[in-house]
Amino acid sequence: MNTIHVTPADGPPFEYELEGDSVVIGRSTKCDLTISDRSLSRKHARLFQSDDTWIVEDFGSRNGTRINGIPVSEPTRVRPGDVISLSASVITIGGAQTINHNAPMLSTEGTILRAASDLIAESEKEFSRPMDVAQAELQHASDQLRVLYDIHHALDESSTAEELIDGVLARLFVHMTPRHGAVFLKDGDTLVRAASRSQDTGTDAFPESQSLAREVIGNGLVAVVHDTATDQRFSDAESLLEAGVRTLVAAPLLTPVGAIGMIVLSSTLASRQFTEADMELLAVVSSATGLRLRNLTLAEEAAERRRFEQEVALARRIQVALLPAAMPVVHGFEIHGSNTPSRGVSGDYYQIVENTDRGEVAVVIADVSGKGIAASLLTGYVDALVNAFLGENMEPADIFNRVSPQMHAKTPVESFATAFLGILSSETGDLRFASAGHDPSILVRADGEVELLMPTGMPLGLMPEATYSASETRLEAGDTLILYTDGITEAAKPSDEMFERERLVEVCRENREQPPEKLAASIHAAVDAFVEGRPYHDDRTLIILRRVS
């Protein structure tokens, strides 16, 4: 029996001539018979001859050895026709299967690709092996620990991603002595060279290889390429060949959410040949580096969120300062105003300004387009414009006719505001108002009848030219006026059904005799019950005026 037929897990089957009295089998290039099977142990099993008999011995492999389906627990004799299963690979003794003589022999000079997670797990197992292992393996583990200790110093000392990447790459050059090296990071669908280094003077730009990135980052594999010029996977990688890269080792930067990049070290054939030991070491280093990079990114994102939250809090304090600190005391009226933002700061605005010289109260409510900080900036602009013209004792329609074109000229085209501006006589209860596309205000009479104060023009800033008309009504004793923004009427339950104006009118009618503050509480309670816990998507503002005498 001088021939065996090998069917590897990866690649075509081939014929192997037995030479000598012993053949060590595994995935390591140091074995007599190297098989392309990532699930094999480095030294998996041995075929040896004793008294003209061939015997199979398992080396305590991770996935075991079987003869004709029976596990091998001790050295076992094999005969022609027996089938030896080594993990996912198969060896037939004596060529019992038809052998394809045209199939290429498995070369120990090619490429080795292994799952990074498998290599990391094996390295952890390596360090926990009993003390009676071979001295060479102990030395290998010791060398790896020394390198990893140094690498972890780089990880611990780095406070930014740039420092981390540069520190790790520098230490890899010390311990693994490549000619060139680089760290690549994913940025969306593109690959960015985050750092590179070279022993050649004046050269540090490592080429980007999409072929290599597909294997390492895309598939999470660690790779050793012994010759890019002859390896079929990379023979078309012109970027590598043009840069003189002939042998390389690469590993993915692994994180719990997948690979975020890769580390690549390369050399020329004359100066360096990378081995499986290099591959294992780089796999562990890359995994630790990927986790540390992710932690730094998460820490930076958390710090950015804190800065943003601080800015939002400051913006809210500024915005609250624009709102009335307290309601004016107006003889014969009870007044309530409130604003509840949906995102920290509000796109709603309200103002109640008393003009004691004229015996009038100006009531303003506005809802600008958008939400958040951008909307809050626009409310400040609306506040400044309206208050400037109120100081000139202008009528509501005239103020809107002045404000709207200025807003259109000074703000982005998508920015606009709906608003209601009324001037109330505290003596007569007469209300002169204009409404710029705002939701109809609700006037509930003492007897329960309801009037809606409809818009008198389009939203402010929507068009370069807009004309607003005025309208009037009167509040009698017991009448209640409710001004609101659409964050109340458009509040929705999980089924997307909205609260709508009809429900708001009914709540206002049923609670019309309550003081304004209690009526507002009833409105908010009704809306809260309706949405069934669903978060509000828009700001909610209420102004309630009730004439008591």
Coordinates of C-alpha atoms in Angstrom, one line a residue:
M1 CA 0.0 0.0 0.0
N2 CA 1.9 3.0 -1.3
T3 CA -0.9 5.3 -2.3
I4 CA -3.8 7.0 -0.5
H5 CA -6.7 9.0 -2.0
V6 CA -7.4 12.3 -0.2
T7 CA -10.7 14.2 -0.5
P8 CA -10.1 17.5 1.4
A9 CA -13.0 19.6 2.8
D10 CA -11.8 22.5 0.6
G11 CA -10.5 21.9 -2.9
P12 CA -10.3 19.0 -5.3
P13 CA -9.3 15.4 -4.3
F14 CA -5.8 14.2 -5.0
E15 CA -3.5 11.2 -4.8
Y16 CA -0.7 11.1 -2.2
E17 CA 2.3 8.7 -2.3
L18 CA 3.3 7.4 1.1
E19 CA 7.1 7.7 1.6
G20 CA 8.9 6.6 4.7
D21 CA 7.4 4.9 7.7
S22 CA 5.4 7.8 9.2
V23 CA 3.1 10.6 7.8
V24 CA 1.8 13.3 10.1
I25 CA -1.5 14.7 8.8
G26 CA -3.1 18.1 9.6
R27 CA -3.8 21.6 8.4
S28 CA -0.4 22.9 9.5
T29 CA 2.2 23.5 6.8
K30 CA 4.7 21.7 9.0
C31 CA 2.8 18.4 8.6
D32 CA 4.0 15.8 6.1
L33 CA 0.5 15.9 4.5
T34 CA -1.2 19.2 4.7
I35 CA -5.0 19.2 4.0
S36 CA -7.1 22.2 3.3
D37 CA -9.7 21.8 6.0
R38 CA -10.2 24.6 8.5
S39 CA -11.8 22.1 11.0
L40 CA -8.7 20.0 11.2
S41 CA -6.3 20.4 14.1
R42 CA -2.9 21.6 13.2
K43 CA -1.5 18.1 13.8
H44 CA -4.5 15.9 13.6
A45 CA -3.4 12.3 13.1
R46 CA -0.6 10.1 12.0
L47 CA -0.2 7.1 9.6
F48 CA 2.8 5.0 10.5
Q49 CA 4.1 1.6 9.5
S50 CA 4.9 -1.2 12.0
D51 CA 5.9 -4.7 10.8
D52 CA 4.5 -4.1 7.3
T53 CA 1.2 -2.9 8.8
W54 CA -0.1 0.6 8.5
I55 CA -1.7 2.1 11.6
V56 CA -3.7 5.3 12.3
E57 CA -3.1 7.3 15.5
D58 CA -5.2 10.3 16.5
F59 CA -3.3 13.1 18.2
G60 CA -6.1 14.2 20.5
S61 CA -7.6 16.3 17.7
R62 CA -10.6 18.6 18.4
N63 CA -13.0 16.9 15.9
G64 CA -11.6 13.3 16.1
T65 CA -10.7 10.6 13.6
R66 CA -12.8 7.7 12.4
I67 CA -12.1 4.4 10.5
N68 CA -15.1 3.3 8.5
G69 CA -17.3 5.4 10.8
I70 CA -15.8 4.1 14.1
P71 CA -14.0 6.6 16.3
V72 CA -10.2 6.0 16.8
S73 CA -9.4 6.0 20.5
E74 CA -6.0 4.2 20.2
P75 CA -3.6 3.3 17.4
T76 CA -5.6 1.2 14.9
R77 CA -4.7 -1.0 12.0
V78 CA -6.0 0.0 8.5
R79 CA -6.3 -2.1 5.3
P80 CA -6.7 -1.3 1.7
G81 CA -10.2 0.0 1.1
D82 CA -10.6 1.4 4.6
V83 CA -12.0 5.0 4.8
I84 CA -10.4 7.3 7.3
S85 CA -12.5 10.4 8.2
L86 CA -10.5 13.4 9.5
S87 CA -13.2 15.9 10.5
A88 CA -14.7 16.9 7.1
S89 CA -11.9 15.4 5.0
V90 CA -11.6 11.7 3.9
I91 CA -8.6 9.5 3.1
T92 CA -9.1 6.2 1.3
I93 CA -6.4 3.6 1.8
G94 CA -4.9 2.0 -1.3
G95 CA -6.8 4.1 -3.8
A96 CA -10.2 2.3 -3.3
Q97 CA -11.9 5.3 -5.0
T98 CA -11.3 6.4 -8.5
I99 CA -8.5 8.9 -8.5
N100 CA -8.5 11.9 -10.7
H101 CA -4.9 12.0 -11.9
N102 CA -5.4 15.4 -13.5
A103 CA -6.4 17.0 -10.1
P104 CA -3.7 19.3 -8.8
M105 CA -1.7 18.3 -5.8
L106 CA -2.5 20.3 -2.6
S107 CA 0.4 22.7 -2.2
T108 CA 1.9 23.9 1.0
E109 CA 2.9 27.0 -0.9
G110 CA -0.6 28.4 -1.4
T111 CA -3.1 30.3 0.6
I112 CA -4.5 29.4 4.0
L113 CA -7.9 30.9 5.0
R114 CA -9.4 30.2 8.4
A115 CA -12.3 31.6 10.4
A116 CA -11.0 34.3 12.7
S117 CA -13.3 33.2 15.5
D118 CA -11.9 29.6 15.3
L119 CA -8.3 30.8 15.5
I120 CA -9.0 33.0 18.5
A121 CA -10.7 30.1 20.3
E122 CA -7.8 27.8 19.6
S123 CA -5.3 30.4 20.8
E124 CA -7.2 30.6 24.1
K125 CA -7.1 26.8 24.4
E126 CA -3.4 26.8 23.6
F127 CA -2.6 29.0 26.7
S128 CA -4.5 26.6 29.0
R129 CA -2.8 23.4 27.9
P130 CA -1.2 21.3 30.7
M131 CA 2.5 21.8 31.6
D132 CA 3.7 18.5 30.1
V133 CA 3.3 19.7 26.5
A134 CA 6.4 19.8 24.2
Q135 CA 9.0 22.4 25.0
A136 CA 8.7 24.0 21.5
E137 CA 4.9 24.5 22.0
L138 CA 5.6 26.1 25.4
Q139 CA 8.0 28.4 23.9
H140 CA 5.5 29.3 21.2
A141 CA 2.9 30.1 23.8
S142 CA 5.4 32.1 25.8
D143 CA 6.3 34.2 22.7
Q144 CA 2.7 34.9 21.9
L145 CA 2.0 36.0 25.5
R146 CA 4.9 38.4 25.4
V147 CA 3.7 39.9 22.1
L148 CA 0.1 40.2 23.4
Y149 CA 1.3 41.8 26.6
D150 CA 3.0 44.5 24.6
I151 CA 0.1 44.9 22.3
H152 CA -2.3 45.3 25.3
H153 CA -0.1 48.1 26.5
A154 CA -0.9 49.9 23.3
L155 CA -4.6 49.2 23.7
D156 CA -4.6 50.5 27.3
E157 CA -2.5 53.6 26.6
S158 CA -4.6 54.8 23.7
S159 CA -7.4 57.3 24.3
T160 CA -8.3 57.9 20.6
A161 CA -8.8 55.6 17.6
E162 CA -5.8 57.2 15.9
E163 CA -3.5 56.6 18.8
L164 CA -4.7 53.0 19.1
I165 CA -4.2 52.1 15.5
D166 CA -0.8 53.7 15.3
G167 CA 0.4 52.1 18.5
V168 CA -0.8 48.6 17.5
L169 CA 0.7 48.8 14.0
A170 CA 4.1 50.1 15.5
R171 CA 4.3 47.1 17.9
L172 CA 3.4 44.6 15.1
F173 CA 6.3 45.9 13.1
V174 CA 8.6 45.2 16.1
H175 CA 7.4 41.7 16.7
M176 CA 6.4 40.4 13.3
T177 CA 9.0 42.4 11.1
P178 CA 6.9 42.9 8.0
R179 CA 8.1 45.2 5.2
H180 CA 4.8 47.0 4.9
G181 CA 1.6 47.1 6.9
A182 CA -1.7 48.9 7.1
V183 CA -5.0 49.2 9.0
F184 CA -8.1 49.6 6.9
L185 CA -11.5 50.6 8.3
K186 CA -15.0 50.3 6.8
D187 CA -16.8 53.6 6.2
G188 CA -20.2 52.6 4.9
D189 CA -19.5 50.7 1.7
T190 CA -16.0 52.1 1.2
L191 CA -12.7 51.0 2.6
V192 CA -10.5 53.7 4.2
R193 CA -6.8 53.4 5.0
A194 CA -6.6 54.5 8.6
A195 CA -2.9 54.0 9.1
S196 CA 0.0 52.5 7.2
R197 CA 3.7 51.9 7.8
S198 CA 6.7 50.7 5.8
Q199 CA 10.4 49.8 6.4
D200 CA 11.2 51.2 3.0
T201 CA 12.3 54.9 3.2
G202 CA 9.7 57.3 1.8
T203 CA 7.0 54.7 1.3
D204 CA 4.1 54.1 3.6
A205 CA 1.1 54.0 1.3
F206 CA -0.2 50.4 1.5
P207 CA -2.4 49.5 -1.5
E208 CA -6.1 48.8 -1.1
S209 CA -7.2 45.4 -2.3
Q210 CA -10.9 44.7 -2.7
S211 CA -10.0 41.0 -3.3
L212 CA -8.4 40.7 0.1
A213 CA -11.1 42.8 1.8
R214 CA -13.8 40.5 0.5
E215 CA -12.2 37.5 2.1
V216 CA -11.0 39.1 5.3
I217 CA -13.7 41.6 6.2
G218 CA -16.6 40.3 4.2
N219 CA -16.2 36.6 5.3
G220 CA -14.4 37.2 8.6
L221 CA -11.4 35.1 7.6
V222 CA -7.7 35.3 8.6
A223 CA -5.5 34.7 5.6
V224 CA -1.9 33.8 4.9
V225 CA -0.9 34.3 1.2
H226 CA 2.4 32.8 0.4
D227 CA 2.6 34.3 -3.1
T228 CA 0.1 36.7 -4.6
A229 CA 1.5 36.2 -8.1
T230 CA 0.6 32.5 -8.2
D231 CA -2.4 32.3 -5.9
Q232 CA -5.6 32.2 -7.9
R233 CA -7.6 34.2 -5.4
F234 CA -5.2 37.2 -5.7
S235 CA -3.5 36.8 -9.1
D236 CA -5.9 39.5 -10.4
A237 CA -5.2 41.9 -7.5
E238 CA -3.2 44.4 -9.5
S239 CA -2.9 46.8 -6.6
L240 CA -1.0 44.3 -4.5
L241 CA 1.2 43.1 -7.3
E242 CA 2.1 46.6 -8.5
A243 CA 3.1 47.5 -5.0
G244 CA 5.5 44.6 -4.7
V245 CA 3.3 42.7 -2.2
R246 CA 4.1 39.0 -2.7
T247 CA 3.4 37.4 0.8
L248 CA 1.0 38.7 3.4
V249 CA -1.0 37.9 6.5
A250 CA -4.3 39.6 7.2
A251 CA -7.0 39.5 9.9
P252 CA -10.3 41.1 10.5
L253 CA -11.0 43.7 13.2
L254 CA -13.8 41.7 14.8
T255 CA -16.5 43.2 17.0
P256 CA -19.8 41.8 18.3
V257 CA -21.6 43.5 15.3
G258 CA -19.2 42.1 12.7
A259 CA -15.8 43.1 11.2
I260 CA -15.2 46.8 11.0
G261 CA -11.9 46.6 9.1
M262 CA -8.7 44.6 8.8
I263 CA -5.0 44.6 9.6
V264 CA -2.6 43.6 6.8
L265 CA 1.1 42.9 7.0
S266 CA 3.1 42.1 3.9
S267 CA 6.6 41.4 2.7
T268 CA 8.7 40.3 -0.2
L269 CA 9.4 36.6 -0.8
A270 CA 13.1 37.1 -0.1
S271 CA 12.8 38.9 3.2
R272 CA 9.9 37.2 5.0
Q273 CA 7.5 34.2 4.8
F274 CA 4.5 34.4 7.0
T275 CA 3.4 31.2 8.8
E276 CA 0.3 29.8 10.6
A277 CA 1.8 31.1 13.9
D278 CA 1.8 34.6 12.5
M279 CA -1.8 34.1 11.3
E280 CA -2.9 33.0 14.8
L281 CA -1.1 35.8 16.5
L282 CA -2.6 38.5 14.2
A283 CA -6.1 37.0 14.6
V284 CA -5.9 37.6 18.4
V285 CA -4.4 41.0 18.1
S286 CA -6.9 42.1 15.5
S287 CA -9.8 40.9 17.6
A288 CA -8.6 42.8 20.7
T289 CA -8.0 45.9 18.5
G290 CA -11.5 45.7 17.0
L291 CA -13.1 45.5 20.4
R292 CA -11.1 48.4 21.7
L293 CA -11.9 50.5 18.7
R294 CA -15.6 49.8 19.1
N295 CA -15.4 50.7 22.8
L296 CA -13.6 54.0 21.9
T297 CA -16.2 54.7 19.3
L298 CA -19.1 54.1 21.7
A299 CA -17.4 56.3 24.3
E300 CA -17.0 59.1 21.8
E301 CA -20.6 58.7 20.7
A302 CA -21.7 58.8 24.4
A303 CA -19.7 62.0 24.9
E304 CA -21.2 63.5 21.8
R305 CA -24.7 62.6 23.1
R306 CA -23.9 64.3 26.4
R307 CA -22.7 67.4 24.6
F308 CA -25.8 67.5 22.5
E309 CA -28.1 67.0 25.5
Q310 CA -26.4 69.9 27.2
E311 CA -26.9 72.0 24.1
V312 CA -30.6 71.0 24.0
A313 CA -31.0 71.8 27.7
L314 CA -29.4 75.2 27.2
A315 CA -31.6 75.9 24.2
R316 CA -34.7 74.9 26.2
R317 CA -33.7 77.3 29.0
I318 CA -33.3 80.1 26.4
Q319 CA -36.7 79.2 24.9
V320 CA -38.4 79.1 28.3
A321 CA -37.1 82.6 28.9
L322 CA -39.0 83.8 25.8
L323 CA -42.3 82.3 27.2
P324 CA -44.3 84.2 29.8
A325 CA -42.9 83.7 33.2
A326 CA -46.4 84.2 34.7
M327 CA -49.8 85.0 33.4
P328 CA -50.8 88.7 33.6
V329 CA -53.6 89.5 36.0
V330 CA -56.4 90.9 33.9
H331 CA -59.6 92.1 35.6
G332 CA -62.6 90.0 34.6
F333 CA -60.5 87.2 33.0
E334 CA -58.7 84.0 34.0
I335 CA -55.7 83.1 31.7
H336 CA -53.6 79.9 31.4
G337 CA -50.7 79.1 29.1
S338 CA -48.5 76.0 28.8
N339 CA -46.0 74.5 26.4
T340 CA -44.8 70.8 26.4
P341 CA -42.0 70.0 23.9
S342 CA -41.7 66.6 22.3
R343 CA -37.9 66.7 21.8
G344 CA -36.5 68.8 24.6
V345 CA -37.0 72.1 22.8
S346 CA -40.2 73.2 21.1
G347 CA -41.3 74.5 17.7
D348 CA -44.3 76.0 19.4
Y349 CA -44.4 79.5 20.9
Y350 CA -46.9 81.5 22.8
Q351 CA -47.0 85.0 24.3
I352 CA -49.5 87.0 26.3
V353 CA -48.7 90.8 26.5
E354 CA -50.7 93.3 28.5
N355 CA -51.0 96.9 27.3
T356 CA -52.3 98.6 30.4
D357 CA -52.4 102.0 28.7
R358 CA -54.9 100.8 26.1
G359 CA -56.7 98.3 28.4
E360 CA -55.8 95.5 26.0
V361 CA -54.1 92.1 26.1
A362 CA -52.3 90.6 23.0
V363 CA -52.5 86.9 22.7
V364 CA -50.1 85.1 20.3
I365 CA -49.7 81.3 19.6
A366 CA -47.5 79.9 16.8
D367 CA -46.4 76.6 15.5
V368 CA -43.3 76.6 13.2
S369 CA -42.4 73.9 10.7
G370 CA -40.1 71.1 11.9
K371 CA -39.1 70.0 15.4
G372 CA -36.1 70.2 17.7
I373 CA -33.4 72.9 17.8
A374 CA -34.0 74.1 14.3
A375 CA -37.6 74.8 15.0
S376 CA -36.8 76.5 18.3
L377 CA -34.5 78.9 16.5
L378 CA -37.3 79.8 14.1
T379 CA -39.7 80.4 17.1
G380 CA -37.2 83.0 18.4
Y381 CA -37.3 84.8 15.1
V382 CA -41.1 84.8 15.1
D383 CA -41.1 86.2 18.6
A384 CA -38.7 89.0 17.8
L385 CA -40.7 90.1 14.7
V386 CA -44.1 89.9 16.3
N387 CA -43.1 91.7 19.5
A388 CA -41.4 94.5 17.5
F389 CA -44.6 95.3 15.6
L390 CA -46.8 94.9 18.8
G391 CA -44.7 97.6 20.3
E392 CA -45.9 99.9 17.5
N393 CA -49.6 99.2 18.4
M394 CA -50.3 97.7 15.0
E395 CA -53.4 95.6 14.3
P396 CA -53.1 91.8 14.0
A397 CA -53.6 91.6 10.2
D398 CA -51.1 94.5 9.6
I399 CA -48.5 92.7 11.8
F400 CA -48.9 89.5 9.8
N401 CA -48.7 91.4 6.5
R402 CA -45.3 92.7 7.7
V403 CA -44.0 89.5 9.3
S404 CA -44.7 87.0 6.5
P405 CA -42.6 88.6 3.7
Q406 CA -39.6 89.0 6.1
M407 CA -39.8 85.4 7.1
H408 CA -39.9 84.3 3.5
A409 CA -36.8 86.4 2.7
K410 CA -34.8 85.4 5.7
T411 CA -35.5 81.7 6.3
P412 CA -35.1 78.5 4.2
V413 CA -37.9 77.8 1.7
E414 CA -39.2 74.9 3.7
S415 CA -39.6 77.1 6.8
F416 CA -42.9 78.6 7.7
A417 CA -45.2 79.1 10.7
T418 CA -48.9 79.0 11.5
A419 CA -49.9 81.6 14.0
F420 CA -52.9 83.3 15.7
L421 CA -52.7 86.9 17.0
G422 CA -55.6 88.4 18.9
I423 CA -56.0 91.7 20.7
L424 CA -58.5 91.4 23.5
S425 CA -60.2 94.4 25.2
S426 CA -60.3 93.8 28.9
E427 CA -63.2 96.1 29.3
T428 CA -65.6 95.0 26.6
G429 CA -64.4 91.5 25.8
D430 CA -64.0 92.4 22.1
L431 CA -61.4 90.3 20.3
R432 CA -59.7 91.5 17.0
F433 CA -57.7 88.7 15.5
A434 CA -55.9 87.3 12.4
S435 CA -55.0 83.7 11.9
A436 CA -52.1 82.7 9.6
G437 CA -53.2 79.2 8.6
H438 CA -53.5 78.1 12.3
D439 CA -55.8 75.4 13.5
P440 CA -59.3 77.0 14.2
S441 CA -59.4 78.3 17.8
I442 CA -62.3 77.1 19.9
L443 CA -64.7 79.6 21.5
V444 CA -67.1 77.8 23.9
R445 CA -70.0 79.9 25.0
A446 CA -71.4 79.8 28.5
D447 CA -74.4 77.8 27.2
G448 CA -72.2 75.2 25.5
E449 CA -72.5 76.4 21.9
V450 CA -69.2 76.4 20.0
E451 CA -67.7 78.8 17.5
L452 CA -64.6 78.1 15.5
L453 CA -62.3 81.1 14.7
M454 CA -61.1 80.2 11.2
P455 CA -57.8 81.2 9.5
T456 CA -57.8 84.6 7.8
G457 CA -54.7 83.9 5.6
M458 CA -52.0 81.4 4.7
P459 CA -49.1 80.4 7.0
L460 CA -46.4 83.0 7.7
G461 CA -43.4 82.9 5.3
L462 CA -44.9 80.4 2.9
M463 CA -45.1 82.8 0.0
P464 CA -43.2 86.0 -0.9
E465 CA -46.4 87.9 -0.9
A466 CA -49.4 87.2 1.3
T467 CA -52.4 89.3 2.5
Y468 CA -54.1 88.8 5.8
S469 CA -57.6 90.0 6.7
A470 CA -58.9 90.8 10.2
S471 CA -61.9 89.3 12.0
E472 CA -63.7 90.0 15.3
T473 CA -65.7 88.4 18.0
R474 CA -66.7 89.0 21.6
L475 CA -66.2 87.0 24.8
E476 CA -69.2 87.3 27.1
A477 CA -69.2 86.3 30.8
G478 CA -68.8 82.5 31.1
D479 CA -67.3 82.2 27.6
T480 CA -64.0 80.3 27.2
L481 CA -61.5 80.7 24.3
I482 CA -59.1 77.8 23.7
L483 CA -56.0 78.3 21.5
Y484 CA -53.9 75.2 20.7
T485 CA -51.3 73.7 18.4
D486 CA -51.7 70.5 16.3
G487 CA -49.6 68.5 18.6
I488 CA -52.8 68.0 20.6
T489 CA -55.2 67.2 17.8
E490 CA -52.7 65.0 15.9
A491 CA -51.7 63.0 18.9
A492 CA -52.1 59.3 17.8
K493 CA -52.7 56.0 19.5
P494 CA -50.8 52.9 18.4
S495 CA -53.3 52.2 15.6
D496 CA -52.4 55.7 14.2
E497 CA -55.9 57.0 14.8
M498 CA -55.6 60.7 15.8
F499 CA -57.3 62.6 18.6
E500 CA -58.7 65.2 16.1
R501 CA -60.4 68.5 16.8
E502 CA -63.9 67.0 17.4
R503 CA -62.7 65.2 20.5
L504 CA -61.0 68.4 21.7
V505 CA -64.2 70.4 21.2
E506 CA -66.1 67.9 23.2
V507 CA -63.6 67.9 26.1
C508 CA -63.7 71.7 26.1
R509 CA -67.5 71.8 26.1
E510 CA -67.9 69.3 28.9
N511 CA -65.4 71.1 31.1
R512 CA -66.3 74.7 30.1
E513 CA -67.2 75.8 33.7
Q514 CA -63.8 74.7 35.0
P515 CA -61.1 77.4 35.6
P516 CA -58.6 77.5 32.7
E517 CA -55.8 75.6 34.6
K518 CA -58.2 72.7 35.4
L519 CA -59.6 72.7 31.9
A520 CA -56.0 72.4 30.5
A521 CA -55.4 69.4 32.9
S522 CA -58.6 67.8 31.6
I523 CA -57.5 68.2 28.0
H524 CA -54.0 66.7 28.7
A525 CA -55.6 63.8 30.6
A526 CA -58.0 63.0 27.8
V527 CA -55.2 63.1 25.2
D528 CA -52.9 60.9 27.4
A529 CA -55.6 58.3 27.8
F530 CA -56.3 58.3 24.1
V531 CA -52.7 57.7 22.9
E532 CA -52.4 54.7 25.2
G533 CA -48.8 55.4 26.1
R534 CA -47.5 56.1 22.6
P535 CA -44.9 58.9 22.6
Y536 CA -45.9 62.3 21.3
H537 CA -44.4 63.2 18.0
D538 CA -45.1 66.9 18.2
D539 CA -45.1 69.8 20.7
R540 CA -48.3 70.7 22.5
T541 CA -49.2 74.2 23.5
L542 CA -52.4 75.6 25.1
I543 CA -53.7 79.1 25.8
I544 CA -57.1 79.3 27.6
L545 CA -58.9 82.6 28.3
R546 CA -62.1 82.6 30.3
R547 CA -64.2 85.7 30.9
V548 CA -65.6 85.5 34.4
S549 CA -67.4 88.9 34.6

